[in-house]
XYZ file of C-alpha atoms in Angstrom:
719
model
C 85.514 23.420 203.942
C 83.531 21.211 206.175
C 81.250 18.748 204.310
C 78.502 19.117 207.002
C 78.794 22.749 206.830
C 78.287 22.879 202.903
C 75.413 20.094 203.471
C 73.702 22.723 205.865
C 73.590 25.440 203.163
C 72.377 23.491 200.459
C 68.704 24.057 199.136
C 66.577 20.773 198.404
C 67.188 21.458 194.635
C 70.895 22.140 194.883
C 71.234 18.614 196.753
C 69.479 16.903 193.965
C 71.568 18.717 191.530
C 74.615 17.130 193.379
C 73.492 13.271 193.224
C 72.690 13.586 189.396
C 75.387 14.021 186.703
C 75.113 16.851 184.138
C 74.253 14.604 181.280
C 76.276 13.772 177.877
C 75.319 15.000 174.512
C 75.697 11.404 173.260
C 76.218 7.915 174.713
C 79.699 8.196 175.941
C 82.299 11.101 176.318
C 81.503 14.749 176.206
C 83.302 16.733 173.383
C 82.100 20.181 174.731
C 83.639 19.703 178.152
C 86.552 21.817 179.449
C 88.420 18.508 179.311
C 87.132 17.157 175.927
C 86.149 13.408 176.163
C 85.642 12.860 179.723
C 82.983 10.340 180.616
C 80.919 12.540 183.062
C 80.658 15.601 185.264
C 78.696 16.668 188.206
C 76.843 20.111 188.529
C 78.323 23.199 189.951
C 76.597 24.979 192.912
C 77.820 28.489 192.052
C 76.325 30.068 195.058
C 78.449 28.046 197.186
C 81.402 28.077 195.043
C 81.324 24.258 194.337
C 82.929 23.198 191.322
C 81.928 20.396 188.572
C 84.191 17.588 189.032
C 85.359 15.400 186.002
C 85.353 11.732 185.683
C 87.064 9.889 182.817
C 87.334 6.127 181.854
C 90.813 4.500 182.248
C 91.833 1.009 182.983
C 94.583 0.878 180.559
C 95.144 4.733 180.453
C 93.351 7.917 181.119
C 90.737 8.213 178.203
C 90.145 11.835 176.973
C 90.094 13.291 173.440
C 93.534 13.885 172.202
C 92.362 16.804 169.844
C 90.219 19.862 170.467
C 88.455 22.117 168.109
C 90.507 25.020 167.247
C 93.497 24.043 169.588
C 96.729 23.213 168.001
C 97.758 21.223 171.047
C 97.168 17.257 171.427
C 96.327 15.805 174.797
C 97.602 12.173 174.409
C 97.648 9.846 177.356
C 99.873 6.732 177.818
C 98.450 3.353 176.829
C 99.605 0.905 179.519
C 99.212 -2.684 179.291
C 95.573 -4.138 179.740
C 94.490 -5.366 183.122
C 94.955 -9.082 182.543
C 98.674 -8.479 181.460
C 99.240 -6.229 184.739
C 97.744 -9.217 186.640
C 100.301 -11.534 184.913
C 103.062 -9.509 186.640
C 101.908 -10.621 190.045
C 103.695 -7.532 190.945
C 101.941 -5.345 193.362
C 105.019 -2.535 192.990
C 104.722 -2.454 189.519
C 101.053 -2.169 189.402
C 101.090 0.539 192.026
C 103.674 2.480 189.768
C 101.153 2.403 186.731
C 98.330 3.662 188.878
C 100.799 6.435 190.353
C 101.617 7.454 186.446
C 98.055 7.215 185.540
C 97.016 9.477 188.292
C 99.536 11.842 187.475
C 97.805 12.182 183.943
C 94.435 12.490 185.531
C 95.446 15.310 187.699
C 97.686 17.202 185.226
C 94.889 16.890 182.352
C 92.316 18.498 184.783
C 90.342 15.058 185.895
C 89.297 14.421 189.485
C 88.171 10.678 189.446
C 89.486 7.803 187.023
C 86.992 5.335 186.297
C 89.133 2.422 187.087
C 90.211 -0.305 188.212
C 87.715 -2.747 186.619
C 87.968 -5.956 188.522
C 85.271 -8.202 187.731
C 86.122 -12.027 187.917
C 87.039 -13.930 184.481
C 84.134 -16.137 184.895
C 84.181 -17.134 181.343
C 87.059 -16.771 178.701
C 84.674 -15.156 176.214
C 83.533 -12.207 178.196
C 84.367 -9.220 175.864
C 85.772 -6.985 178.615
C 87.916 -9.716 180.326
C 91.009 -7.647 178.849
C 89.860 -5.036 181.517
C 89.548 -7.299 184.378
C 92.527 -8.747 186.245
C 91.764 -12.507 186.951
C 89.627 -15.583 187.496
C 90.839 -15.359 191.378
C 89.478 -12.898 193.760
C 92.828 -12.801 195.598
C 94.835 -11.766 192.656
C 92.292 -9.578 191.402
C 91.978 -7.641 194.729
C 95.837 -7.505 195.473
C 96.291 -6.069 192.122
C 93.234 -3.518 192.367
C 94.379 -2.296 195.646
C 97.841 -1.755 194.491
C 96.618 0.260 191.497
C 94.175 2.291 193.551
C 96.977 3.182 196.163
C 99.026 4.684 193.169
C 96.201 6.677 191.508
C 95.138 8.113 194.747
C 98.632 9.102 195.775
C 98.368 11.833 193.303
C 95.437 13.557 194.900
C 92.645 12.225 192.577
C 90.132 9.508 193.189
C 90.012 5.946 191.719
C 86.738 3.899 191.105
C 86.206 0.187 191.734
C 83.997 -1.120 189.117
C 81.596 -2.864 188.106
C 79.841 -3.955 191.344
C 79.087 -6.920 191.141
C 78.863 -9.981 189.242
C 79.167 -8.110 185.852
C 80.929 -11.041 184.175
C 79.334 -10.624 180.546
C 78.365 -8.000 178.250
C 75.561 -9.958 176.544
C 72.489 -7.849 177.502
C 74.531 -6.393 180.402
C 71.947 -3.434 181.044
C 69.079 -5.921 182.025
C 70.374 -9.532 182.567
C 69.690 -10.992 185.835
C 72.692 -12.849 187.468
C 71.389 -15.617 189.579
C 74.349 -16.482 192.147
C 74.553 -18.052 195.606
C 75.423 -15.718 198.564
C 78.324 -18.099 199.133
C 79.662 -17.905 195.646
C 79.286 -14.081 195.734
C 81.030 -13.741 199.045
C 83.913 -16.234 198.241
C 84.378 -15.244 194.648
C 82.623 -12.308 193.124
C 82.718 -9.646 196.090
C 86.150 -11.017 197.691
C 88.236 -8.966 195.187
C 86.210 -5.724 195.764
C 86.274 -6.473 199.660
C 90.174 -6.626 199.509
C 90.652 -3.640 197.495
C 88.138 -1.517 199.611
C 89.886 -2.553 202.761
C 93.308 -2.126 201.562
C 93.268 0.922 199.625
C 90.330 2.941 200.812
C 89.138 3.807 197.103
C 87.225 7.230 196.920
C 84.351 5.840 194.733
C 82.670 2.450 193.709
C 80.433 2.029 190.470
C 77.378 -0.171 190.667
C 77.002 -2.578 187.747
C 74.501 -2.544 185.035
C 72.968 -6.166 185.524
C 70.448 -7.567 188.109
C 71.674 -9.279 190.982
C 69.248 -12.146 192.340
C 66.272 -10.256 190.814
C 67.397 -6.497 191.688
C 69.365 -3.981 189.730
C 73.074 -3.828 191.390
C 72.441 -0.018 191.629
C 69.019 -0.765 193.366
C 70.224 -3.491 195.489
C 70.360 -2.533 199.329
C 71.542 -5.733 200.381
C 74.679 -4.965 198.107
C 75.346 -1.508 198.536
C 74.351 -0.749 202.127
C 74.561 -3.920 204.012
C 77.933 -5.409 202.469
C 79.742 -2.541 201.075
C 78.923 0.182 203.434
C 78.239 -1.687 206.777
C 80.307 -4.529 206.626
C 83.316 -3.500 204.694
C 83.128 0.301 206.145
C 83.464 1.977 202.678
C 83.641 5.529 203.253
C 83.313 6.924 199.658
C 80.447 7.344 197.295
C 78.767 4.852 195.078
C 77.801 6.073 191.515
C 75.775 3.951 188.787
C 77.160 2.764 185.748
C 76.197 4.904 182.710
C 72.421 4.790 182.276
C 72.071 1.689 184.542
C 68.887 0.943 186.477
C 65.244 2.017 185.931
C 64.251 3.909 189.383
C 66.479 6.920 190.412
C 64.608 7.078 193.713
C 65.070 3.328 194.285
C 68.928 3.980 193.627
C 69.293 6.633 196.253
C 67.393 4.646 198.952
C 69.317 1.642 198.251
C 72.941 3.408 198.784
C 73.706 4.577 195.386
C 74.653 8.041 195.970
C 75.265 9.319 192.305
C 73.298 8.750 189.413
C 75.706 8.927 186.189
C 76.003 10.507 183.658
C 72.692 12.175 184.356
C 69.559 13.192 181.956
C 68.750 9.657 181.121
C 65.961 10.786 178.977
C 68.569 11.703 176.284
C 68.784 8.144 175.551
C 65.454 6.935 176.737
C 62.819 9.383 175.701
C 60.084 7.418 177.856
C 62.033 8.357 181.257
C 61.675 11.536 182.899
C 64.582 13.732 184.001
C 65.976 11.945 187.085
C 66.195 15.099 189.198
C 62.360 15.581 188.493
C 61.702 11.982 189.636
C 63.574 12.463 192.699
C 62.028 15.774 193.608
C 58.571 13.892 193.201
C 59.800 11.114 195.076
C 60.527 13.430 198.081
C 57.066 14.948 197.557
C 55.414 11.823 197.585
C 57.351 10.458 200.734
C 59.135 7.570 198.454
C 62.416 9.220 199.567
C 63.076 11.218 202.769
C 65.219 14.426 202.905
C 67.482 12.539 205.349
C 68.259 9.601 202.771
C 68.900 12.270 200.220
C 71.255 14.097 202.642
C 73.331 10.855 203.348
C 74.038 10.640 199.543
C 74.986 14.101 199.276
C 77.355 13.878 202.480
C 79.092 10.854 201.039
C 79.611 12.813 197.807
C 80.965 15.887 199.329
C 83.222 13.886 201.542
C 85.105 13.016 198.394
C 84.265 16.266 196.440
C 86.332 18.485 198.980
C 89.498 16.174 198.212
C 89.132 16.724 194.662
C 91.663 18.995 192.588
C 88.815 20.825 191.048
C 87.513 21.710 194.635
C 91.123 22.988 195.683
C 91.388 25.154 192.461
C 94.411 22.972 191.301
C 95.992 24.524 188.371
C 96.537 21.421 186.193
C 99.458 21.614 183.638
C 98.196 19.641 180.611
C 101.740 18.398 180.509
C 102.162 15.223 182.297
C 105.396 13.177 182.147
C 104.683 11.085 179.112
C 108.393 10.041 178.543
C 108.601 8.701 182.280
C 105.218 7.083 181.923
C 106.077 5.288 178.787
C 109.077 3.654 180.460
C 106.676 2.380 183.287
C 104.267 1.038 180.673
C 107.313 -0.885 179.086
C 108.650 -2.044 182.427
C 104.874 -3.352 183.380
C 104.446 -5.039 180.062
C 108.082 -6.437 180.376
C 106.837 -8.176 183.472
C 103.472 -9.423 182.276
C 104.602 -11.437 179.129
C 104.047 -14.976 179.870
C 106.093 -17.863 178.113
C 103.826 -20.735 177.437
C 106.203 -23.245 175.700
C 109.960 -23.022 174.772
C 111.641 -26.053 173.326
C 115.269 -24.949 172.725
C 113.767 -22.015 170.438
C 114.012 -18.746 172.892
C 115.806 -16.473 173.186
C 117.287 -16.004 169.773
C 120.739 -15.551 169.044
C 121.787 -11.996 167.934
C 122.562 -13.361 164.255
C 119.400 -15.363 163.786
C 117.535 -14.120 160.732
C 113.899 -13.881 161.303
C 110.899 -14.302 158.978
C 107.798 -12.938 160.543
C 104.111 -14.010 159.590
C 100.853 -12.706 160.280
C 99.199 -9.229 159.973
C 99.132 -8.540 163.682
C 102.997 -7.756 163.150
C 101.689 -4.588 161.500
C 98.090 -4.294 162.961
C 99.466 -5.230 166.486
C 96.541 -4.789 169.038
C 97.491 -2.507 171.748
C 94.428 -3.117 173.886
C 90.534 -3.713 173.674
C 87.717 -1.460 172.290
C 85.091 0.572 174.014
C 85.618 2.823 177.208
C 88.884 0.719 177.985
C 90.430 2.179 174.824
C 93.159 4.651 174.915
C 94.565 7.385 172.798
C 98.463 7.502 173.094
C 100.785 9.435 171.033
C 102.098 6.159 169.323
C 101.745 2.529 169.196
C 104.862 0.591 168.326
C 103.810 -2.379 166.373
C 105.719 -5.732 166.578
C 107.245 -5.185 163.437
C 108.401 -1.701 164.338
C 109.637 -3.033 167.516
C 111.790 -5.604 165.692
C 113.271 -2.937 163.433
C 113.881 -0.417 166.051
C 115.795 -3.112 167.978
C 117.792 -3.839 165.104
C 116.694 -7.596 164.916
C 117.612 -9.490 161.499
C 114.153 -9.533 160.163
C 113.336 -10.753 156.463
C 112.497 -7.322 155.102
C 111.230 -8.535 151.615
C 108.660 -10.505 153.764
C 107.732 -7.494 155.763
C 107.301 -5.465 152.675
C 105.016 -8.332 151.285
C 102.774 -8.091 154.557
C 102.927 -4.083 154.428
C 101.781 -4.030 150.751
C 99.041 -6.750 151.530
C 97.641 -5.174 154.576
C 97.555 -1.808 152.752
C 95.751 -3.449 149.761
C 93.205 -5.292 151.537
C 92.141 -2.316 153.586
C 91.136 -0.331 150.540
C 88.491 -2.960 149.798
C 85.229 -2.432 151.005
C 84.613 -5.591 153.199
C 87.948 -4.892 154.991
C 87.707 -1.168 155.435
C 88.061 0.012 159.141
C 84.800 1.087 160.646
C 84.270 3.321 163.855
C 82.283 1.975 166.775
C 80.044 4.081 169.215
C 83.190 4.988 171.191
C 85.150 6.124 168.037
C 87.554 3.205 168.170
C 88.685 2.017 164.769
C 87.518 -1.806 164.171
C 89.378 -3.517 161.555
C 87.632 -6.570 159.961
C 89.916 -9.784 160.280
C 92.161 -10.265 157.030
C 92.793 -13.595 155.705
C 96.331 -14.855 156.521
C 97.148 -17.628 154.257
C 97.999 -15.527 151.163
C 101.448 -16.862 150.688
C 101.990 -19.856 148.652
C 103.838 -23.047 149.788
C 106.779 -21.925 147.219
C 107.227 -18.500 148.677
C 107.320 -20.063 152.254
C 110.029 -22.617 150.966
C 112.137 -19.722 149.757
C 111.739 -17.949 153.078
C 112.798 -20.988 155.075
C 115.822 -21.520 153.064
C 117.163 -18.074 153.662
C 116.085 -17.543 157.595
C 116.940 -19.377 160.766
C 113.488 -18.789 162.443
C 109.760 -18.220 161.899
C 107.621 -16.204 164.015
C 103.819 -16.379 163.619
C 101.711 -13.773 165.248
C 98.174 -14.474 166.142
C 96.143 -11.413 167.115
C 92.584 -10.971 168.567
C 90.592 -7.882 169.819
C 87.118 -7.670 171.832
C 85.727 -4.846 173.809
C 82.641 -3.394 175.595
C 79.248 -4.025 174.662
C 79.702 -7.654 173.054
C 81.041 -10.927 173.941
C 83.416 -13.091 172.190
C 82.254 -16.353 170.509
C 83.326 -19.821 170.824
C 83.978 -20.003 166.934
C 86.744 -20.194 164.361
C 88.479 -16.724 164.079
C 87.816 -15.772 167.714
C 88.323 -18.401 170.427
C 89.416 -21.042 168.049
C 91.948 -20.137 165.255
C 90.114 -19.664 161.748
C 90.978 -22.164 158.897
C 93.506 -19.687 157.455
C 95.248 -19.067 160.564
C 95.659 -22.655 161.133
C 96.807 -23.382 157.686
C 99.463 -20.678 157.888
C 100.718 -22.035 161.402
C 100.987 -25.648 159.962
C 102.414 -24.707 156.494
C 105.096 -22.446 158.086
C 106.033 -25.149 160.627
C 106.008 -28.186 158.289
C 108.445 -26.146 156.029
C 110.649 -24.519 158.458
C 110.911 -27.784 160.554
C 111.738 -29.593 157.487
C 115.012 -27.729 157.396
C 115.469 -27.984 161.290
C 114.598 -24.490 161.879
C 112.377 -23.085 164.834
C 108.806 -21.743 164.788
C 107.520 -19.299 167.516
C 104.138 -18.326 168.010
C 103.228 -14.925 169.454
C 99.680 -14.232 171.086
C 98.766 -10.924 170.754
C 95.451 -11.454 172.655
C 93.259 -9.897 175.187
C 92.019 -13.409 176.798
C 92.447 -17.137 176.313
C 92.211 -18.714 172.909
C 92.437 -22.305 172.037
C 96.021 -23.694 171.762
C 95.962 -27.321 172.750
C 95.159 -28.738 168.996
C 98.119 -26.884 167.451
C 100.718 -26.138 169.987
C 102.777 -29.169 169.003
C 103.362 -27.457 165.474
C 105.273 -24.767 167.155
C 108.734 -25.053 169.282
C 107.929 -21.904 171.577
C 104.646 -19.962 172.289
C 104.577 -16.565 173.938
C 101.580 -14.788 175.472
C 102.420 -11.216 174.621
C 98.845 -10.038 175.618
C 97.976 -6.545 174.404
C 100.815 -4.219 176.135
C 99.743 -0.860 175.062
C 101.857 1.653 173.306
C 105.292 -0.170 173.980
C 104.110 -3.565 172.797
C 106.478 -4.101 169.901
C 109.762 -3.019 171.909
C 108.705 -5.279 174.589
C 108.077 -8.228 172.305
C 111.463 -7.664 170.457
C 113.441 -7.417 173.672
C 111.809 -10.660 174.900
C 112.699 -12.563 171.853
C 116.158 -11.425 171.823
C 116.621 -12.127 175.659
C 117.006 -8.528 176.848
C 113.706 -9.238 178.747
C 113.496 -12.650 180.504
C 109.780 -13.388 180.871
C 108.463 -13.646 184.438
C 104.801 -13.349 183.873
C 102.542 -16.015 184.954
C 98.985 -16.670 183.996
C 96.101 -14.934 185.908
C 93.578 -16.928 184.177
C 93.157 -20.708 183.095
C 93.823 -21.485 179.425
C 91.119 -24.527 178.819
C 92.124 -27.301 176.546
C 88.837 -26.532 174.820
C 85.908 -24.420 175.456
C 83.553 -27.490 176.184
C 85.776 -27.903 179.332
C 84.837 -24.283 180.744
C 82.653 -24.934 183.911
C 80.383 -21.760 183.300
C 78.411 -23.471 180.564
C 75.400 -21.221 181.098
C 77.100 -18.390 179.787
C 75.521 -16.023 178.617
C 72.342 -16.942 180.038
C 68.768 -18.227 178.763
C 67.565 -18.070 175.931
C 71.080 -17.980 174.367
C 70.247 -15.263 171.853
C 68.539 -12.708 174.158
C 69.430 -13.948 177.737
C 67.127 -12.853 180.375
C 68.906 -14.272 183.295
C 71.977 -16.368 183.789
C 72.221 -18.971 186.398
C 75.786 -19.560 188.216
C 75.380 -23.141 188.199
C 79.041 -23.740 188.749
C 78.799 -21.796 192.098
C 82.361 -21.400 193.723
C 83.944 -23.632 191.138
C 85.344 -20.870 189.127
C 88.787 -21.026 187.013
C 91.371 -23.361 188.570
C 88.828 -24.195 191.564
C 86.836 -26.327 189.096
C 89.767 -27.710 187.087
C 91.751 -28.911 190.194
C 88.698 -30.287 192.248
C 87.186 -32.219 189.264
C 90.406 -33.235 187.718
C 89.938 -31.432 184.404
C 93.248 -30.993 182.727
C 93.697 -27.418 181.345
C 96.004 -26.560 178.357
C 97.831 -24.218 180.813
C 97.105 -23.809 184.348
C 96.348 -20.831 186.505
C 99.684 -19.436 187.659
C 101.841 -21.171 184.940
C 104.579 -19.433 183.316
C 108.054 -20.411 182.008
C 111.397 -18.421 182.301
C 114.732 -18.543 180.420
C 116.088 -19.671 183.809
C 115.144 -22.507 186.580
C 114.242 -21.957 190.157
C 114.429 -24.386 193.124
C 112.070 -24.089 196.202
C 113.402 -25.238 199.691
C 113.333 -24.868 203.217
C 109.414 -24.448 204.037
C 108.548 -23.459 207.487
C 105.044 -23.097 208.548
C 103.453 -21.677 211.927
C 100.500 -20.168 213.516
C 100.869 -17.120 215.770
C 98.059 -14.798 216.986
C 95.460 -15.839 214.480
C 98.084 -15.513 211.602
C 99.611 -18.232 209.383
C 103.419 -17.481 208.837
C 104.916 -19.129 205.772
C 108.628 -18.953 204.924
C 110.809 -20.687 202.237
C 113.552 -20.066 199.963
C 113.615 -19.663 196.114
C 116.937 -20.100 194.430
C 117.741 -19.174 190.660
C 119.432 -22.489 189.570
C 119.748 -21.639 185.985
C 122.448 -19.507 183.851
C 120.288 -16.226 183.653
C 119.027 -13.598 186.051
C 115.426 -13.762 186.439
C 112.259 -13.330 188.378
C 110.027 -16.007 190.122
C 106.472 -15.844 191.282
C 105.813 -18.219 193.966
C 102.199 -19.242 194.957
C 100.922 -20.387 198.152
C 97.558 -22.479 197.853
C 95.751 -24.019 200.917
C 94.151 -27.278 200.739
C 91.359 -27.409 203.277
C 90.245 -30.647 205.386
C 87.024 -32.255 204.394
C 84.230 -30.911 206.704
C 80.590 -29.844 206.529
C 81.207 -27.260 204.016
C 82.148 -28.390 200.477
C 85.457 -26.780 199.347
C 87.572 -26.636 196.147
C 90.434 -28.711 195.887
C 92.885 -25.812 196.750
C 92.631 -21.939 196.723
C 95.175 -19.316 196.392
C 95.918 -17.374 199.628
C 99.000 -15.492 199.008
C 102.100 -14.874 196.210
C 105.205 -13.179 196.171
C 107.390 -11.906 193.151
C 111.422 -12.179 193.888
C 113.632 -9.657 192.953
C 115.728 -10.330 189.868
C 117.899 -13.219 190.964
C 121.350 -13.685 189.487
C 122.330 -17.380 188.737
C 122.783 -19.019 192.081
C 121.372 -16.207 194.104
C 118.446 -17.050 196.581
C 115.649 -15.056 198.441
C 114.026 -16.071 201.630
C 110.257 -15.311 201.473
C 108.347 -14.712 204.325
C 104.468 -14.402 204.041
C 101.622 -14.046 206.472
C 98.164 -15.042 205.877
C 95.373 -14.123 208.289
C 93.661 -17.431 209.450
C 90.237 -15.795 208.860
C 91.419 -16.071 204.937
C 90.981 -19.589 205.235
C 87.104 -19.467 206.013
C 84.257 -20.692 204.211
C 80.950 -18.947 204.056
C 78.384 -21.228 205.469
C 75.345 -18.890 204.573
C 75.565 -16.935 207.767
C 79.044 -16.607 208.984
C 82.843 -17.306 207.993
C 84.121 -20.650 209.494
C 87.428 -22.271 209.578
C 86.846 -25.881 210.065
C 88.628 -28.153 212.389
C 91.184 -30.234 210.752
C 94.544 -30.418 209.088
C 95.121 -27.778 206.494
C 97.848 -28.252 203.837
C 99.965 -25.311 202.807
C 100.984 -25.803 199.096
C 103.869 -23.745 197.779
C 104.497 -23.773 193.978
C 105.315 -22.290 190.897
C 101.770 -22.661 189.526
C 98.697 -24.202 190.562
C 99.632 -27.510 189.189
C 103.555 -27.286 189.916
C 103.538 -27.463 193.692
C 107.078 -27.767 195.142
C 106.694 -27.885 198.844
C 104.079 -28.881 201.176
C 103.586 -28.345 204.860
C 100.779 -29.266 207.296
C 99.079 -27.633 210.288
C 96.263 -28.521 212.449
C 93.582 -25.691 213.061
C 90.827 -25.580 215.598
C 87.323 -24.407 214.512
C 87.294 -20.870 214.249
C 83.935 -18.791 213.497
C 83.946 -15.095 212.099
C 80.727 -13.068 212.226
C 79.944 -10.785 209.401
């Protein structure tokens, strides 16, 4: 059915119904929906046979309720690795596969639009939702998001880019005013969204809660109409984040087509019903019916593509077995080996002592709307047992008993947050005596210490012990285990089961190996066990910098002023986010952007650089010169000449993950970079300045293996 034909038949009241969601009985997730637990729904227009469409959360997996009242069946969805881990794969193909699998679950569980991917920039390592976001770099973020969207939408359902834009903290997220230059916006905070919009054509975009330079994002005409719709040619519809903004009429006038979840007065009794406000706005001439029609048309253009509109008969039986394998493969490619001094992989006869409560209470992902309800989660301990590694079962039993006993105590009992996620207070980690560890060191060959962290929606992390820093008890455990095992010439390995950076520089010398295992979803334990045993060769690389210390982080103004209740946050660091800051100002990170080790080694050679038809062509060879098969992530950075516009030392412009290369096997990599991608924003236009550009090809932002130069004449690109 043609959207314009539908529009012509709608009454004014029906149009207003279509631009406002049906509301929720609580804050998030509808327990009374046909698909229990969806985040939002639109109104039906029965007279014209227009059905309600359903929207559900899901950066790490479709979020719906697994159980329903008086229903014996369960509706579990796959828990995939968190977005930061997906970005660590630097592999568009595997991320597209994840999107495809998630899209099938969306369709087969009766949902129309997945509220993902979330793609805000890792401006600061303490943002509580960084685990839902990809990277500190907009090119990596945009490419990962575009791949994910293509996968989701290949299944006939919609994806939603969020949160547009500059929503880089949870503290006062509903009201904080983000003050940021247009250059930093266009080069850093909008660039990833631009890439995803142009390369994957998402059905929807979600405007963010925060204000941007004085205006709520959902009421910001410059952001939504000028940039998103006019400049980038976005053709879907824009929805608000849930309960965002303060003026539905201003939202519609500014290009925000749908107000979600609807009936904001349920959580704010001082406010009128949005539909009533919109009708009043039309009566008073604040909103024209033509402006309303434009919003409705944008919604209808998407609605007619939805499974619900097409009367799709969903099965409630997605292929969870196949999707579990995809979750495993994605996690396997996202592991990042940070340190390895003759410690990994283990030999099959190595006897292993595992320390840390995270081996049992392994964190699969973060909390809030990014949480998931899978059929199972394999803990690290379970993964080691399933893979029949030689773990010290007496120590494992000690930890199981300890965790069970402590969780009975009032101060350590799990509690539920507003999304129904179980939050477990952190347990002390240093309960074993020195004598007990001595005995463990006598009978085992290697010690593994698990460090776990969790964060989530609605709050930010803290630069304190037990969060960004190790707690005193964690540090005592690491140091005591290391001292005792090393005294006997035995190895110590740290596993970081975290959603974002923690401080490692002060204690990494205590251990022989360190692996960032992120929060890998339901398959975490199997992935970790296989990597430790050498069945997986780690090939992930960091999508975000691990600083030496929190004091080195450039976004010192986080989360704004005043600190306890920030009204605004000024992005003083401007374009110097992440590695752009560390590289430009010579600040040494603990582990740089793009860093990651392997169980094998790679050589780079034969760089060729040329320019044809406004496109850079870069080719080079990567060869596996080690003794194990493995994959390498090659990164291309560009160092621009000094000109009128200040520029970072270098910026990522392209990347490629090789196939699995056998020892002595090589791959010739050919990449194209539009010259326009080298441009800087001068306040009005994009400019490639005159001069010599250096193409830097490497294994990380600080491990550059090949360099090539080329001279470019000035080029100007209008908006």
